[in-house]
């Protein structure tokens, strides 16, 4: 498969956890990013915290070459590692990074910790009553299974 068929994608590592899409786009200011600033795709831990890594898809082979040349250049006081990647790897990682139920929540999620052992989904829904879409909020994990209350 040609490089063009897999896109011109780089994976970057070493980002500050508080880094923004704008800062990453600024780091690659001499490159055209597919989707502009929104084309910077951060990865997240299972807990939903920034991992310090991201994927960036570039428009041309020249942009890709310029991006790879930024390997070990500094963003502020941190050096950034730039790796060659491809669209398949980016899609695979982005689909599996972060909370597994994040996409089903349209980007909005509240994680509850320290609940009583016997707490039921119904009690959680009741706790959030009065908040729109509260019936979608109750998801409980038991071992490796997840049950959702629909709504």
Short mmCIF file of N, CA and C in Angstrom, two decimals:
data_model
loop_
_atom_site.label_atom_id
_atom_site.label_comp_id
_atom_site.label_asym_id
_atom_site.label_seq_id
_atom_site.Cartn_x
_atom_site.Cartn_y
_atom_site.Cartn_z
N UNK A 1 0.85 -1.18 0.00
CA UNK A 1 0.00 0.00 0.00
C UNK A 1 0.89 1.24 0.00
N UNK A 2 0.59 2.21 -0.82
CA UNK A 2 1.43 3.40 -0.93
C UNK A 2 1.25 4.31 0.27
N UNK A 3 2.24 5.17 0.47
CA UNK A 3 2.19 6.12 1.57
C UNK A 3 0.97 7.03 1.42
N UNK A 4 0.67 7.45 0.18
CA UNK A 4 -0.46 8.34 -0.05
C UNK A 4 -1.78 7.68 0.31
N UNK A 5 -1.93 6.37 0.03
CA UNK A 5 -3.18 5.67 0.35
C UNK A 5 -3.38 5.60 1.87
N UNK A 6 -2.29 5.57 2.63
CA UNK A 6 -2.37 5.52 4.09
C UNK A 6 -2.29 6.90 4.71
N UNK A 7 -2.26 7.92 3.89
CA UNK A 7 -2.20 9.29 4.38
C UNK A 7 -0.80 9.68 4.81
N UNK A 8 -0.64 10.92 5.12
CA UNK A 8 0.63 11.45 5.60
C UNK A 8 0.44 11.77 7.08
N UNK A 9 0.71 10.79 7.92
CA UNK A 9 0.39 10.89 9.35
C UNK A 9 1.65 10.78 10.18
N UNK A 10 1.74 11.62 11.21
CA UNK A 10 2.82 11.49 12.18
C UNK A 10 2.21 11.30 13.56
N UNK A 11 2.93 10.55 14.38
CA UNK A 11 2.57 10.38 15.80
C UNK A 11 3.59 11.17 16.58
N UNK A 12 3.13 11.99 17.50
CA UNK A 12 4.06 12.80 18.29
C UNK A 12 3.95 12.42 19.76
N UNK A 13 5.08 12.49 20.44
CA UNK A 13 5.15 12.09 21.84
C UNK A 13 6.00 13.11 22.60
N UNK A 14 5.68 13.28 23.87
CA UNK A 14 6.42 14.20 24.71
C UNK A 14 5.70 15.52 24.93
N UNK A 15 4.44 15.58 24.51
CA UNK A 15 3.66 16.81 24.69
C UNK A 15 3.37 17.07 26.16
N UNK A 16 3.36 18.32 26.56
CA UNK A 16 2.89 18.63 27.92
C UNK A 16 1.43 18.20 28.04
N UNK A 17 1.03 17.72 29.18
CA UNK A 17 -0.35 17.24 29.34
C UNK A 17 -1.36 18.35 29.16
N UNK A 18 -0.95 19.58 29.39
CA UNK A 18 -1.86 20.72 29.24
C UNK A 18 -1.83 21.32 27.84
N UNK A 19 -1.13 20.68 26.93
CA UNK A 19 -0.97 21.17 25.56
C UNK A 19 -2.31 21.28 24.84
N UNK A 20 -2.45 22.29 24.00
CA UNK A 20 -3.68 22.48 23.23
C UNK A 20 -3.45 22.15 21.76
N UNK A 21 -4.54 21.99 21.03
CA UNK A 21 -4.45 21.75 19.59
C UNK A 21 -3.75 22.92 18.91
N UNK A 22 -4.01 24.12 19.36
CA UNK A 22 -3.40 25.31 18.76
C UNK A 22 -1.88 25.30 18.94
N UNK A 23 -1.42 24.86 20.11
CA UNK A 23 0.03 24.80 20.36
C UNK A 23 0.69 23.77 19.45
N UNK A 24 0.04 22.61 19.26
CA UNK A 24 0.60 21.59 18.37
C UNK A 24 0.61 22.11 16.93
N UNK A 25 -0.48 22.75 16.51
CA UNK A 25 -0.54 23.31 15.15
C UNK A 25 0.55 24.37 14.98
N UNK A 26 0.82 25.14 16.02
CA UNK A 26 1.89 26.13 15.97
C UNK A 26 3.26 25.49 15.84
N UNK A 27 3.46 24.36 16.51
CA UNK A 27 4.72 23.61 16.40
C UNK A 27 4.94 23.17 14.96
N UNK A 28 3.87 22.80 14.29
CA UNK A 28 3.94 22.38 12.88
C UNK A 28 3.50 23.51 11.95
N UNK A 29 3.88 24.73 12.28
CA UNK A 29 3.40 25.90 11.54
C UNK A 29 3.80 25.90 10.06
N UNK A 30 4.87 25.23 9.71
CA UNK A 30 5.28 25.17 8.31
C UNK A 30 4.68 23.98 7.57
N UNK A 31 3.70 23.33 8.18
CA UNK A 31 3.03 22.16 7.60
C UNK A 31 1.53 22.43 7.49
N UNK A 32 0.92 21.92 6.45
CA UNK A 32 -0.54 22.02 6.30
C UNK A 32 -1.17 20.78 6.92
N UNK A 33 -1.99 21.00 7.95
CA UNK A 33 -2.64 19.91 8.67
C UNK A 33 -4.03 19.70 8.10
N UNK A 34 -4.38 18.44 7.81
CA UNK A 34 -5.72 18.11 7.34
C UNK A 34 -6.71 18.49 8.45
N UNK A 35 -7.67 19.32 8.12
CA UNK A 35 -8.64 19.76 9.13
C UNK A 35 -8.16 20.92 9.97
N UNK A 36 -7.01 21.48 9.67
CA UNK A 36 -6.48 22.60 10.44
C UNK A 36 -6.22 22.22 11.88
N UNK A 37 -6.50 23.12 12.78
CA UNK A 37 -6.26 22.88 14.22
C UNK A 37 -7.01 21.64 14.69
N UNK A 38 -8.21 21.42 14.16
CA UNK A 38 -9.00 20.24 14.57
C UNK A 38 -8.42 18.93 14.07
N UNK A 39 -7.40 18.99 13.23
CA UNK A 39 -6.74 17.79 12.74
C UNK A 39 -5.70 17.24 13.70
N UNK A 40 -5.50 17.91 14.83
CA UNK A 40 -4.59 17.42 15.88
C UNK A 40 -5.43 16.53 16.79
N UNK A 41 -5.08 15.23 16.84
CA UNK A 41 -5.88 14.25 17.59
C UNK A 41 -5.07 13.72 18.76
N UNK A 42 -5.39 14.18 19.96
CA UNK A 42 -4.71 13.72 21.17
C UNK A 42 -5.16 12.31 21.54
N UNK A 43 -4.29 11.59 22.23
CA UNK A 43 -4.67 10.29 22.79
C UNK A 43 -4.81 10.45 24.29
N UNK A 44 -5.60 9.55 24.88
CA UNK A 44 -5.92 9.64 26.30
C UNK A 44 -5.76 8.29 26.98
N UNK A 45 -5.52 8.32 28.28
CA UNK A 45 -5.42 7.09 29.06
C UNK A 45 -6.82 6.53 29.29
N UNK A 46 -6.90 5.34 29.89
CA UNK A 46 -8.20 4.74 30.21
C UNK A 46 -9.01 5.62 31.14
N UNK A 47 -8.33 6.44 31.94
CA UNK A 47 -9.01 7.32 32.88
C UNK A 47 -9.44 8.63 32.23
N UNK A 48 -9.12 8.79 30.93
CA UNK A 48 -9.51 10.00 30.22
C UNK A 48 -8.52 11.15 30.35
N UNK A 49 -7.34 10.86 30.89
CA UNK A 49 -6.31 11.89 31.04
C UNK A 49 -5.44 11.94 29.79
N UNK A 50 -4.91 13.13 29.46
CA UNK A 50 -4.02 13.24 28.30
C UNK A 50 -2.79 12.34 28.47
N UNK A 51 -2.39 11.70 27.37
CA UNK A 51 -1.25 10.79 27.42
C UNK A 51 0.06 11.47 27.06
N UNK A 52 -0.01 12.68 26.52
CA UNK A 52 1.21 13.34 26.05
C UNK A 52 1.55 12.97 24.62
N UNK A 53 0.63 12.29 23.95
CA UNK A 53 0.83 11.89 22.56
C UNK A 53 -0.34 12.38 21.71
N UNK A 54 -0.08 12.48 20.40
CA UNK A 54 -1.12 12.89 19.47
C UNK A 54 -0.77 12.39 18.07
N UNK A 55 -1.77 12.39 17.22
CA UNK A 55 -1.58 12.10 15.80
C UNK A 55 -1.93 13.36 15.02
N UNK A 56 -1.20 13.58 13.93
CA UNK A 56 -1.46 14.71 13.06
C UNK A 56 -1.40 14.20 11.63
N UNK A 57 -2.48 14.43 10.86
CA UNK A 57 -2.48 14.06 9.45
C UNK A 57 -2.18 15.29 8.62
N UNK A 58 -1.21 15.15 7.73
CA UNK A 58 -0.75 16.27 6.92
C UNK A 58 -1.24 16.13 5.49
N UNK A 59 -1.28 17.25 4.77
CA UNK A 59 -1.90 17.26 3.44
C UNK A 59 -1.01 16.68 2.34
N UNK A 60 0.29 16.93 2.39
CA UNK A 60 1.16 16.52 1.29
C UNK A 60 2.40 15.79 1.80
N UNK A 61 3.10 15.16 0.87
CA UNK A 61 4.35 14.48 1.20
C UNK A 61 5.39 15.49 1.69
N UNK A 62 5.37 16.69 1.14
CA UNK A 62 6.30 17.74 1.58
C UNK A 62 6.00 18.14 3.03
N UNK A 63 4.73 18.29 3.37
CA UNK A 63 4.34 18.60 4.74
C UNK A 63 4.80 17.48 5.68
N UNK A 64 4.62 16.24 5.24
CA UNK A 64 5.03 15.07 6.02
C UNK A 64 6.54 15.11 6.28
N UNK A 65 7.30 15.40 5.24
CA UNK A 65 8.76 15.49 5.35
C UNK A 65 9.15 16.59 6.35
N UNK A 66 8.50 17.75 6.26
CA UNK A 66 8.78 18.85 7.19
C UNK A 66 8.42 18.49 8.62
N UNK A 67 7.33 17.76 8.80
CA UNK A 67 6.90 17.35 10.14
C UNK A 67 7.91 16.37 10.75
N UNK A 68 8.32 15.38 9.99
CA UNK A 68 9.28 14.38 10.48
C UNK A 68 10.61 15.05 10.83
N UNK A 69 10.96 16.12 10.11
CA UNK A 69 12.21 16.84 10.38
C UNK A 69 12.17 17.55 11.74
N UNK A 70 11.01 17.69 12.33
CA UNK A 70 10.88 18.34 13.64
C UNK A 70 11.13 17.38 14.81
N UNK A 71 11.49 16.14 14.51
CA UNK A 71 11.79 15.18 15.56
C UNK A 71 12.85 15.74 16.50
N UNK A 72 12.56 15.68 17.79
CA UNK A 72 13.44 16.14 18.87
C UNK A 72 13.68 17.65 18.88
N UNK A 73 12.80 18.38 18.23
CA UNK A 73 12.82 19.85 18.35
C UNK A 73 12.02 20.20 19.61
N UNK A 74 12.22 21.40 20.11
CA UNK A 74 11.62 21.80 21.37
C UNK A 74 10.31 22.57 21.19
N UNK A 75 9.35 22.23 22.04
CA UNK A 75 8.12 23.00 22.21
C UNK A 75 8.21 23.51 23.64
N UNK A 76 8.51 24.79 23.80
CA UNK A 76 8.79 25.30 25.13
C UNK A 76 10.05 24.64 25.66
N UNK A 77 9.97 24.04 26.84
CA UNK A 77 11.14 23.40 27.43
C UNK A 77 11.16 21.88 27.20
N UNK A 78 10.21 21.36 26.43
CA UNK A 78 10.13 19.92 26.19
C UNK A 78 10.49 19.59 24.75
N UNK A 79 11.28 18.53 24.57
CA UNK A 79 11.52 18.12 23.19
C UNK A 79 10.43 17.14 22.78
N UNK A 80 10.06 17.22 21.54
CA UNK A 80 8.95 16.45 21.00
C UNK A 80 9.52 15.41 20.04
N UNK A 81 9.09 14.16 20.24
CA UNK A 81 9.48 13.10 19.32
C UNK A 81 8.42 12.99 18.24
N UNK A 82 8.86 12.87 16.99
CA UNK A 82 7.95 12.76 15.85
C UNK A 82 8.26 11.44 15.15
N UNK A 83 7.22 10.60 15.01
CA UNK A 83 7.37 9.29 14.39
C UNK A 83 6.51 9.21 13.13
N UNK A 84 7.02 8.50 12.13
CA UNK A 84 6.20 8.22 10.95
C UNK A 84 5.08 7.28 11.36
N UNK A 85 3.90 7.52 10.86
CA UNK A 85 2.76 6.68 11.16
C UNK A 85 1.92 6.55 9.90
N UNK A 86 0.69 6.10 10.05
CA UNK A 86 -0.23 6.03 8.90
C UNK A 86 -1.66 6.11 9.41
N UNK A 87 -2.58 6.25 8.49
CA UNK A 87 -3.99 6.43 8.87
C UNK A 87 -4.53 5.21 9.61
N UNK A 88 -4.11 4.00 9.20
CA UNK A 88 -4.60 2.78 9.87
C UNK A 88 -4.21 2.76 11.34
N UNK A 89 -2.94 3.06 11.62
CA UNK A 89 -2.49 3.09 13.02
C UNK A 89 -3.22 4.17 13.80
N UNK A 90 -3.35 5.36 13.19
CA UNK A 90 -4.03 6.46 13.87
C UNK A 90 -5.47 6.07 14.21
N UNK A 91 -6.19 5.53 13.24
CA UNK A 91 -7.58 5.13 13.48
C UNK A 91 -7.67 4.07 14.56
N UNK A 92 -6.77 3.08 14.52
CA UNK A 92 -6.78 1.99 15.48
C UNK A 92 -6.55 2.53 16.89
N UNK A 93 -5.53 3.37 17.05
CA UNK A 93 -5.19 3.89 18.38
C UNK A 93 -6.29 4.81 18.90
N UNK A 94 -6.78 5.72 18.05
CA UNK A 94 -7.80 6.67 18.51
C UNK A 94 -9.10 5.97 18.88
N UNK A 95 -9.39 4.86 18.23
CA UNK A 95 -10.60 4.11 18.54
C UNK A 95 -10.48 3.42 19.89
N UNK A 96 -9.25 3.10 20.31
CA UNK A 96 -9.04 2.31 21.52
C UNK A 96 -8.47 3.09 22.69
N UNK A 97 -8.10 4.34 22.49
CA UNK A 97 -7.53 5.10 23.61
C UNK A 97 -8.63 5.80 24.37
N UNK A 98 -8.37 6.06 25.61
CA UNK A 98 -9.33 6.78 26.44
C UNK A 98 -10.44 5.89 26.93
N UNK A 99 -11.39 6.48 27.60
CA UNK A 99 -12.50 5.71 28.15
C UNK A 99 -13.27 5.01 27.03
N UNK A 100 -13.58 3.74 27.22
CA UNK A 100 -14.24 2.98 26.16
C UNK A 100 -15.65 3.46 25.89
N UNK A 101 -16.25 4.15 26.83
CA UNK A 101 -17.62 4.60 26.65
C UNK A 101 -17.70 6.08 26.27
N UNK A 102 -16.58 6.70 25.98
CA UNK A 102 -16.55 8.13 25.69
C UNK A 102 -17.37 8.49 24.46
N UNK A 103 -17.20 7.75 23.36
CA UNK A 103 -17.91 8.07 22.13
C UNK A 103 -19.41 7.97 22.29
N UNK A 104 -19.88 7.02 23.07
CA UNK A 104 -21.32 6.84 23.23
C UNK A 104 -21.95 7.97 24.03
N UNK A 105 -21.14 8.80 24.64
CA UNK A 105 -21.66 9.90 25.45
C UNK A 105 -21.57 11.24 24.74
N UNK A 106 -21.27 11.24 23.45
CA UNK A 106 -21.17 12.47 22.67
C UNK A 106 -20.17 13.45 23.28
N UNK A 107 -19.11 12.94 23.87
CA UNK A 107 -18.06 13.79 24.42
C UNK A 107 -18.30 14.29 25.82
N UNK A 108 -19.41 14.00 26.42
CA UNK A 108 -19.71 14.47 27.77
C UNK A 108 -19.81 13.27 28.70
N UNK A 109 -19.08 13.33 29.80
CA UNK A 109 -19.09 12.18 30.69
C UNK A 109 -18.73 12.61 32.10
N UNK A 110 -19.34 11.97 33.06
CA UNK A 110 -19.00 12.14 34.47
C UNK A 110 -18.69 10.76 35.01
N UNK A 111 -17.52 10.62 35.61
CA UNK A 111 -17.17 9.35 36.23
C UNK A 111 -17.40 9.48 37.72
N UNK A 112 -18.04 8.49 38.29
CA UNK A 112 -18.33 8.50 39.72
C UNK A 112 -17.41 7.49 40.41
N UNK A 113 -16.80 7.93 41.49
CA UNK A 113 -15.95 7.04 42.28
C UNK A 113 -16.45 7.04 43.71
N UNK A 114 -16.13 5.99 44.42
CA UNK A 114 -16.47 5.92 45.83
C UNK A 114 -17.94 5.66 46.10
N UNK A 115 -18.62 5.08 45.12
CA UNK A 115 -20.04 4.76 45.33
C UNK A 115 -20.17 3.60 46.31
N UNK A 116 -21.24 3.58 47.08
CA UNK A 116 -21.47 2.43 47.96
C UNK A 116 -21.55 1.14 47.12
N UNK A 117 -21.09 0.05 47.67
CA UNK A 117 -21.05 -1.22 46.95
C UNK A 117 -22.43 -1.60 46.41
N UNK A 118 -23.47 -1.37 47.17
CA UNK A 118 -24.81 -1.78 46.76
C UNK A 118 -25.56 -0.76 45.93
N UNK A 119 -24.90 0.29 45.47
CA UNK A 119 -25.56 1.35 44.70
C UNK A 119 -26.08 0.79 43.37
N UNK A 120 -27.32 1.13 43.04
CA UNK A 120 -27.91 0.64 41.80
C UNK A 120 -27.93 1.73 40.74
N UNK A 121 -28.12 1.33 39.48
CA UNK A 121 -28.23 2.29 38.38
C UNK A 121 -29.40 3.24 38.63
N UNK A 122 -30.47 2.69 39.15
CA UNK A 122 -31.66 3.52 39.41
C UNK A 122 -31.35 4.62 40.42
N UNK A 123 -30.54 4.31 41.44
CA UNK A 123 -30.18 5.32 42.44
C UNK A 123 -29.30 6.42 41.82
N UNK A 124 -28.46 6.05 40.91
CA UNK A 124 -27.63 7.04 40.23
C UNK A 124 -28.50 7.95 39.37
N UNK A 125 -29.44 7.36 38.63
CA UNK A 125 -30.35 8.16 37.82
C UNK A 125 -31.15 9.11 38.70
N UNK A 126 -31.61 8.62 39.85
CA UNK A 126 -32.37 9.46 40.77
C UNK A 126 -31.51 10.62 41.29
N UNK A 127 -30.23 10.33 41.59
CA UNK A 127 -29.32 11.35 42.07
C UNK A 127 -29.18 12.48 41.05
N UNK A 128 -29.13 12.12 39.77
CA UNK A 128 -28.98 13.11 38.70
C UNK A 128 -30.31 13.60 38.14
N UNK A 129 -31.43 13.25 38.75
CA UNK A 129 -32.72 13.68 38.23
C UNK A 129 -32.77 15.21 38.20
N UNK A 130 -33.43 15.73 37.19
CA UNK A 130 -33.47 17.17 37.01
C UNK A 130 -32.41 17.67 36.04
N UNK A 131 -31.45 16.82 35.74
CA UNK A 131 -30.42 17.17 34.76
C UNK A 131 -30.82 16.48 33.45
N UNK A 132 -30.84 17.23 32.36
CA UNK A 132 -31.26 16.63 31.10
C UNK A 132 -30.36 15.46 30.73
N UNK A 133 -30.97 14.45 30.14
CA UNK A 133 -30.28 13.24 29.70
C UNK A 133 -29.73 12.42 30.86
N UNK A 134 -30.25 12.57 32.04
CA UNK A 134 -29.72 11.84 33.19
C UNK A 134 -29.89 10.34 33.03
N UNK A 135 -30.91 9.90 32.27
CA UNK A 135 -31.10 8.46 32.12
C UNK A 135 -29.98 7.83 31.30
N UNK A 136 -29.29 8.63 30.48
CA UNK A 136 -28.16 8.11 29.71
C UNK A 136 -26.89 8.06 30.55
N UNK A 137 -26.91 8.73 31.69
CA UNK A 137 -25.70 8.87 32.48
C UNK A 137 -25.35 7.64 33.30
N UNK A 138 -26.30 6.77 33.55
CA UNK A 138 -26.03 5.67 34.46
C UNK A 138 -25.46 4.47 33.72
N UNK A 139 -24.18 4.29 33.85
CA UNK A 139 -23.49 3.13 33.31
C UNK A 139 -22.68 2.55 34.44
N UNK A 140 -22.79 1.27 34.62
CA UNK A 140 -22.04 0.64 35.70
C UNK A 140 -21.17 -0.47 35.14
N UNK A 141 -19.97 -0.53 35.60
CA UNK A 141 -19.05 -1.58 35.18
C UNK A 141 -19.01 -2.64 36.26
N UNK A 142 -19.07 -3.86 35.80
CA UNK A 142 -18.95 -4.99 36.70
C UNK A 142 -17.98 -5.95 36.04
N UNK A 143 -16.77 -6.03 36.58
CA UNK A 143 -15.75 -6.85 35.92
C UNK A 143 -15.43 -6.23 34.57
N UNK A 144 -15.60 -7.00 33.51
CA UNK A 144 -15.32 -6.50 32.17
C UNK A 144 -16.58 -6.17 31.40
N UNK A 145 -17.73 -6.18 32.04
CA UNK A 145 -18.96 -5.87 31.31
C UNK A 145 -19.44 -4.50 31.67
N UNK A 146 -20.19 -3.90 30.77
CA UNK A 146 -20.75 -2.60 31.02
C UNK A 146 -22.23 -2.64 30.64
N UNK A 147 -23.06 -2.20 31.52
CA UNK A 147 -24.49 -2.15 31.25
C UNK A 147 -24.90 -0.69 31.19
N UNK A 148 -25.74 -0.35 30.22
CA UNK A 148 -26.19 1.03 30.06
C UNK A 148 -27.68 1.11 30.24
N UNK A 149 -28.09 2.19 30.85
CA UNK A 149 -29.51 2.52 30.87
C UNK A 149 -29.77 3.37 29.65
N UNK A 150 -30.64 2.99 28.80
CA UNK A 150 -30.89 3.75 27.56
C UNK A 150 -31.77 4.93 27.79
N UNK A 151 -31.75 5.83 26.82
CA UNK A 151 -32.64 6.98 26.93
C UNK A 151 -32.48 7.92 25.81
#
